[in-house]
Amino acid sequence: MDRDLKLSQEQALERVEELRRELEKHNYRYYVLDDPVIPDDQYDQMLLELEQLEKQFPALVSPHSPTQRVGGKPRKGFTTTRHLTPMLSLANAFDEGDLREFDRRVRQALLPGETVEYVVEMKIDGLAVSLYYQDGLFVRGATRGDGETGEDITENLKTIKSVPLRLPRFVPALEVRGEAYMPKSSFSRLNEAREEAGESLFANPRNAAAGTLRQLDPRIAASRRLDLFVYGIGFSRGVDPAGHVGVLDLLQELGFKVNRRYQVFKHLDELLDYCHQWQTERFNLPYVIDGLVVKVNALPLQERLGATVKSPRWAIAYKFPPEQAVTRVKNIFVRVGRTGVLTPTAELEPVHLAGTTVGKATLHNEDNIKEKDIRTGDLVLVHKAGDIIPEIITALPEKRTGREEIWSMPQVCPACSSPVVRAAGEAAVRCTGMACPERLWEGLVHFASRNAMDIAGLGPAVIAQLLSAGLIADPADIYTLKEDDLMPLERLGPKSIRNLLGAIDQSKGASLGRLVFALGIRHVGERAAKILANHYGSLDRLMFASQEELVQIPEIGPKIAASIVDFFDHEQNQAVINKLIKAGVNTYHEKEGQDSKHLHGKIFVLTGTLDELSRQQARELVESLGGKVTSSVSRNTSYVVAGKNPGSKYDKALAMGVTILGEKEFKKLTGQYL
Ligand code: IVH
């Protein structure tokens, strides 16, 4: 449909429907199949067009529209909701014997000549949830609660992008059961950010997922990247799957994310081998599993076996033994992060744990050490939190010899002797030295890292050598390095030197988003950096942004805003930035991957005063992207951009049904926002 024509409500409805179907399809490809077929910005453009149409025709807004994933205001509390069929839990098997016993009981229920087939699935370590679809629409989602009633967490579940808001075909009633979980990568990212911010850490991805789903503000849930695997059906009408494998196929066909890592077994011995195999292989998965679930495939046999009050008799959870090990704390040392946080870390006698050899464990902060009374020389029990981070569960005081030593946080930074401070309400202690060599080293390692300036060959060891040789003292010095400077360094041959200098030179062209991330501003991760680059377009504009202005940007909260202002307030940081600019490092934003002329053929009319752009700037922006600006509204006008106190052009646009953009939307369309 030609977007340049004014749309009647009927035409708008048609286009809205078309956009929703397209967006749902691409959402499915991206979040369920992990196989996108269009670039992100094309998806964003469609979403923007849909947002516009829904704004223009509010009657067309629907809670199941892709625009409504992060909807609503923070709530005061959760209401409870009754499950249509109870949510049972599973009985546990802890070893081969328990599985053999389960198999024996199942076989007792077989009819003469009947055989049994088992489906073995991953047991995802998350939170059981139930999602109810009425007439194909997602209407309610809940936690398990006591099995009969749970908490209504619909808004938070909607933020999980792999959850379909409506089904691709009409189904009268469907109660879907699954496990909401936090992938290992999201968990690490979340805890790293919390550690840097001095906030308490989540013990494992399950707790993090539970904490996220119980957030009263769906925007927080949306930022934490949960996912959902579905594995069963509670109540249903209008579907008739054959066997449990049929249930999984049906759910997949209806657009849900189903874990395809399941296997069907006819022989128990093969099933047992499979269970053993996953005991070690599980560490390679991107999510945590705490066992496997064995289910009878045939539905008639399931029915015959029935359930106890607590759990079905046709399924059992095979739980992996917890991966723990005993080892000794050789030493406790303090690491200084790039934002100055002092993190105590235990050096351990190396021990094999969950697939790797562990020689260090984070101790998080001094409160944690005090609470657990961990001393140097102690024997301790270690595990990997969420399969990832080695952590000390407990000290074993009964094994003490008397030679153990109580540890306390140093009063000065171990690297630069500057005083350390602990802010009220924070668990973290920070070094106050701006020129602290360890902070500097961490900061430089971060600056050169793959997701930041991506300088291949400039790793931690080379940076340490450059620092101790006095060749660099800040990130900008990297760009002054010459061949002669590098020759005396250890383990750097002429070829490596040439490659390194080439990589340094190439990094000057890194995107502004990467540069902002590379600066290592507290709380500014990759995503925030990209948003800031998109919004400001250049580093010098970002440098002069005020706190009030920053918090207006979607996803930039007061904490990030304060940290940005504070960072650019420091003269030392300003000096580094000036040096970077002089060295020729790119400080301007070019939207990555976007068709630079994506407004080709679009006709804009500007009316009213924009807050952040002059008329001239807005015109140049449109023209630079291939669009045209004209002075009067006509049938050919694609968009009217309305600022404060708009004139009669605004009324005309309304009357003609031309899409009206506010300043924010205009900036989004022109790539000033993400
Ligand atoms: S089937 C009647 N399959 O494990 C219960 N559960 O107590 C049907 N879980 O928190 C559960 N992965 O949510 C089933 N593939 C899977 C699972 C799974 C994780 C969770 C479930 C519940 C616990 C079982």
XYZ file of C-alpha atoms in Angstrom, residues 218-492:
275
model
C 7.497 -4.435 33.187
C 10.216 -2.157 31.785
C 12.710 -3.721 34.183
C 11.573 -7.183 33.141
C 11.993 -6.179 29.498
C 15.573 -5.034 30.059
C 16.663 -8.322 31.604
C 16.184 -10.622 28.629
C 14.329 -13.650 29.874
C 13.267 -16.469 27.607
C 10.698 -19.242 27.735
C 10.691 -22.891 26.674
C 7.249 -24.468 26.602
C 6.854 -28.193 27.205
C 3.232 -29.008 27.811
C -0.460 -28.214 27.691
C -2.760 -27.816 30.684
C -6.325 -27.173 29.611
C -7.254 -27.095 25.925
C -10.142 -27.045 23.479
C -9.861 -27.428 19.736
C -6.517 -29.235 19.579
C -5.844 -32.945 19.515
C -2.153 -33.817 19.590
C -0.937 -37.383 19.224
C 1.406 -38.284 22.073
C 3.791 -35.982 23.946
C 5.941 -35.536 20.832
C 2.733 -34.413 19.116
C 2.223 -31.850 21.904
C 5.720 -30.474 21.334
C 5.181 -30.348 17.562
C 1.834 -28.623 17.991
C 3.290 -26.021 20.346
C 6.090 -25.345 17.918
C 3.612 -25.012 15.072
C 1.654 -22.497 17.152
C 4.741 -20.284 17.355
C 6.122 -21.197 20.779
C 9.746 -21.833 21.526
C 10.090 -25.554 22.116
C 13.409 -27.052 23.124
C 14.250 -29.392 20.247
C 16.909 -31.113 22.303
C 14.707 -34.030 23.252
C 15.063 -37.669 22.397
C 12.685 -40.632 22.237
C 13.733 -43.980 23.755
C 12.265 -47.441 23.613
C 14.990 -49.076 25.717
C 15.798 -48.065 29.256
C 19.536 -48.766 28.958
C 19.894 -46.295 26.116
C 17.891 -43.788 28.099
C 20.226 -44.221 31.080
C 23.300 -43.683 28.871
C 21.733 -40.508 27.577
C 21.144 -39.247 31.130
C 24.790 -39.880 32.058
C 26.004 -38.182 28.938
C 24.145 -34.955 29.781
C 25.590 -34.856 33.248
C 28.782 -33.403 31.769
C 27.532 -32.088 28.438
C 25.095 -29.738 30.134
C 27.849 -27.218 30.792
C 28.019 -26.433 27.089
C 24.402 -25.283 26.926
C 23.610 -21.550 26.894
C 21.088 -22.064 29.726
C 21.200 -23.951 33.002
C 19.586 -27.353 33.316
C 19.407 -29.124 36.643
C 18.432 -32.476 35.222
C 16.393 -34.215 32.560
C 12.692 -34.964 32.490
C 11.548 -38.422 31.430
C 7.979 -38.545 30.108
C 5.764 -41.315 28.776
C 4.969 -40.455 25.163
C 1.580 -42.122 24.622
C -1.323 -40.072 25.970
C -3.603 -43.066 26.732
C -0.839 -44.593 28.843
C -0.341 -41.230 30.582
C -4.039 -41.186 31.416
C -3.994 -44.726 32.708
C -1.035 -43.945 34.956
C -2.707 -40.784 36.291
C -1.257 -38.603 39.021
C -0.884 -38.345 42.764
C -1.948 -35.071 44.418
C 1.504 -33.706 43.817
C 2.846 -35.154 40.601
C 1.973 -37.184 37.527
C 2.952 -40.871 37.549
C 3.879 -40.748 33.864
C 6.857 -38.408 34.258
C 9.893 -38.060 36.509
C 12.718 -35.567 36.926
C 16.188 -37.064 36.838
C 18.192 -34.600 38.938
C 21.914 -34.182 38.387
C 24.018 -34.368 41.519
C 25.144 -30.835 42.449
C 28.628 -30.021 41.175
C 30.578 -29.093 44.253
C 34.133 -29.591 45.328
C 36.252 -29.060 48.417
C 39.468 -27.092 48.118
C 41.659 -24.681 50.070
C 41.806 -20.881 49.990
C 45.490 -20.138 49.406
C 45.108 -16.405 49.467
C 42.606 -13.592 49.221
C 43.532 -10.733 46.918
C 41.755 -7.668 45.697
C 41.088 -6.812 42.059
C 40.474 -3.223 41.104
C 37.909 -2.877 38.329
C 37.907 -0.139 35.718
C 35.322 1.829 37.664
C 37.435 1.481 40.800
C 35.416 -1.232 42.575
C 37.609 -3.434 44.766
C 36.530 -7.042 44.383
C 38.015 -9.577 46.797
C 38.887 -12.812 45.042
C 39.985 -16.119 46.517
C 42.975 -17.895 45.049
C 42.216 -21.597 45.371
C 44.168 -24.788 45.162
C 43.098 -25.848 41.645
C 40.144 -28.204 41.628
C 38.048 -29.831 38.896
C 34.508 -28.492 38.848
C 31.630 -28.518 36.352
C 33.768 -29.190 33.314
C 36.766 -26.942 34.051
C 39.654 -26.529 36.486
C 38.931 -23.759 38.931
C 41.723 -21.756 40.561
C 39.849 -18.633 41.604
C 36.479 -17.776 43.081
C 34.896 -14.387 43.439
C 34.159 -13.357 46.989
C 31.969 -10.471 45.771
C 32.463 -8.018 48.642
C 33.569 -7.743 52.236
C 30.074 -8.373 53.664
C 29.943 -11.734 51.923
C 33.319 -12.732 53.405
C 32.229 -11.667 56.890
C 28.875 -13.431 56.666
C 30.472 -16.685 55.526
C 33.493 -16.194 57.790
C 35.913 -17.206 55.049
C 39.568 -17.079 56.119
C 42.790 -17.560 54.207
C 43.910 -21.151 54.619
C 40.323 -22.395 55.071
C 39.015 -25.509 53.404
C 35.900 -24.434 51.529
C 33.067 -25.896 49.491
C 32.899 -24.411 45.975
C 30.344 -24.614 43.202
C 29.618 -22.665 40.068
C 26.770 -20.223 40.418
C 24.526 -20.787 37.437
C 27.151 -23.140 36.003
C 29.368 -20.130 35.373
C 30.921 -18.236 38.236
C 32.971 -20.212 40.750
C 31.740 -19.288 44.183
C 32.389 -20.386 47.735
C 29.268 -21.847 49.307
C 30.641 -22.203 52.781
C 33.832 -22.463 54.759
C 34.448 -25.715 56.631
C 35.412 -24.341 60.082
C 35.526 -27.828 61.625
C 38.597 -28.502 59.464
C 40.526 -25.483 60.767
C 44.024 -25.958 62.127
C 44.366 -22.593 63.852
C 46.705 -21.250 61.207
C 43.901 -19.632 59.173
C 43.790 -15.865 59.045
C 40.836 -13.504 59.194
C 40.807 -11.184 56.206
C 39.755 -7.568 56.081
C 39.319 -5.074 53.260
C 42.372 -2.828 52.848
C 41.889 0.834 53.801
C 43.896 1.994 50.804
C 43.922 0.754 47.240
C 46.449 -2.097 46.912
C 47.495 -0.764 43.501
C 47.895 2.980 44.064
C 47.547 3.515 47.824
C 44.737 6.042 47.365
C 42.108 5.903 50.090
C 39.147 3.633 49.433
C 35.534 4.612 50.150
C 32.328 2.755 50.687
C 29.231 4.751 49.798
C 26.236 4.515 52.112
C 23.885 1.728 51.072
C 26.422 0.121 48.747
C 28.252 -3.139 49.293
C 31.102 -2.058 47.025
C 34.293 -0.338 48.140
C 35.944 1.936 45.583
C 39.426 3.258 44.942
C 39.438 7.057 44.755
C 42.645 7.360 42.698
C 41.926 8.594 39.201
C 45.391 7.522 38.032
C 45.354 4.136 39.761
C 47.472 1.830 37.555
C 45.217 -1.171 38.033
C 42.083 0.810 37.155
C 44.021 2.171 34.239
C 45.023 -1.305 33.106
C 41.443 -2.622 33.408
C 40.188 0.462 31.590
C 42.686 0.027 28.755
C 41.917 -3.674 28.424
C 38.252 -2.737 28.182
C 38.967 0.048 25.679
C 40.770 -2.319 23.307
C 38.397 -5.265 23.797
C 36.429 -6.880 21.011
C 33.075 -5.239 21.741
C 34.686 -1.852 22.330
C 37.395 -0.526 19.945
C 38.278 -4.066 18.864
C 42.048 -3.665 18.637
C 43.297 -7.161 17.831
C 46.647 -7.909 19.442
C 46.260 -5.344 22.212
C 45.424 -7.732 25.006
C 45.978 -7.609 28.778
C 49.640 -8.713 28.644
C 50.723 -6.205 25.974
C 48.873 -3.419 27.780
C 50.644 -4.322 31.029
C 54.007 -4.071 29.265
C 53.126 -0.755 27.636
C 52.032 0.639 30.999
C 55.129 -0.437 32.853
C 57.373 0.878 30.082
C 55.626 4.222 30.522
C 54.550 4.229 26.880
C 50.872 4.737 27.600
C 48.985 6.312 30.461
C 45.523 6.656 28.943
C 43.552 5.263 25.956
C 44.530 8.163 23.685
C 48.231 7.306 24.068
C 47.566 4.068 22.185
C 47.280 6.153 19.020
C 50.737 7.677 19.476
C 52.558 4.324 19.522
C 55.219 3.806 16.883
C 57.150 0.835 15.647
C 60.236 1.863 17.624
C 58.238 1.982 20.847
C 57.029 -1.565 20.384
C 60.291 -3.215 19.291
C 61.707 -3.684 22.791
C 58.545 -5.368 24.086
C 58.634 -9.052 24.904
C 57.046 -11.587 22.589
C 56.266 -9.033 19.866
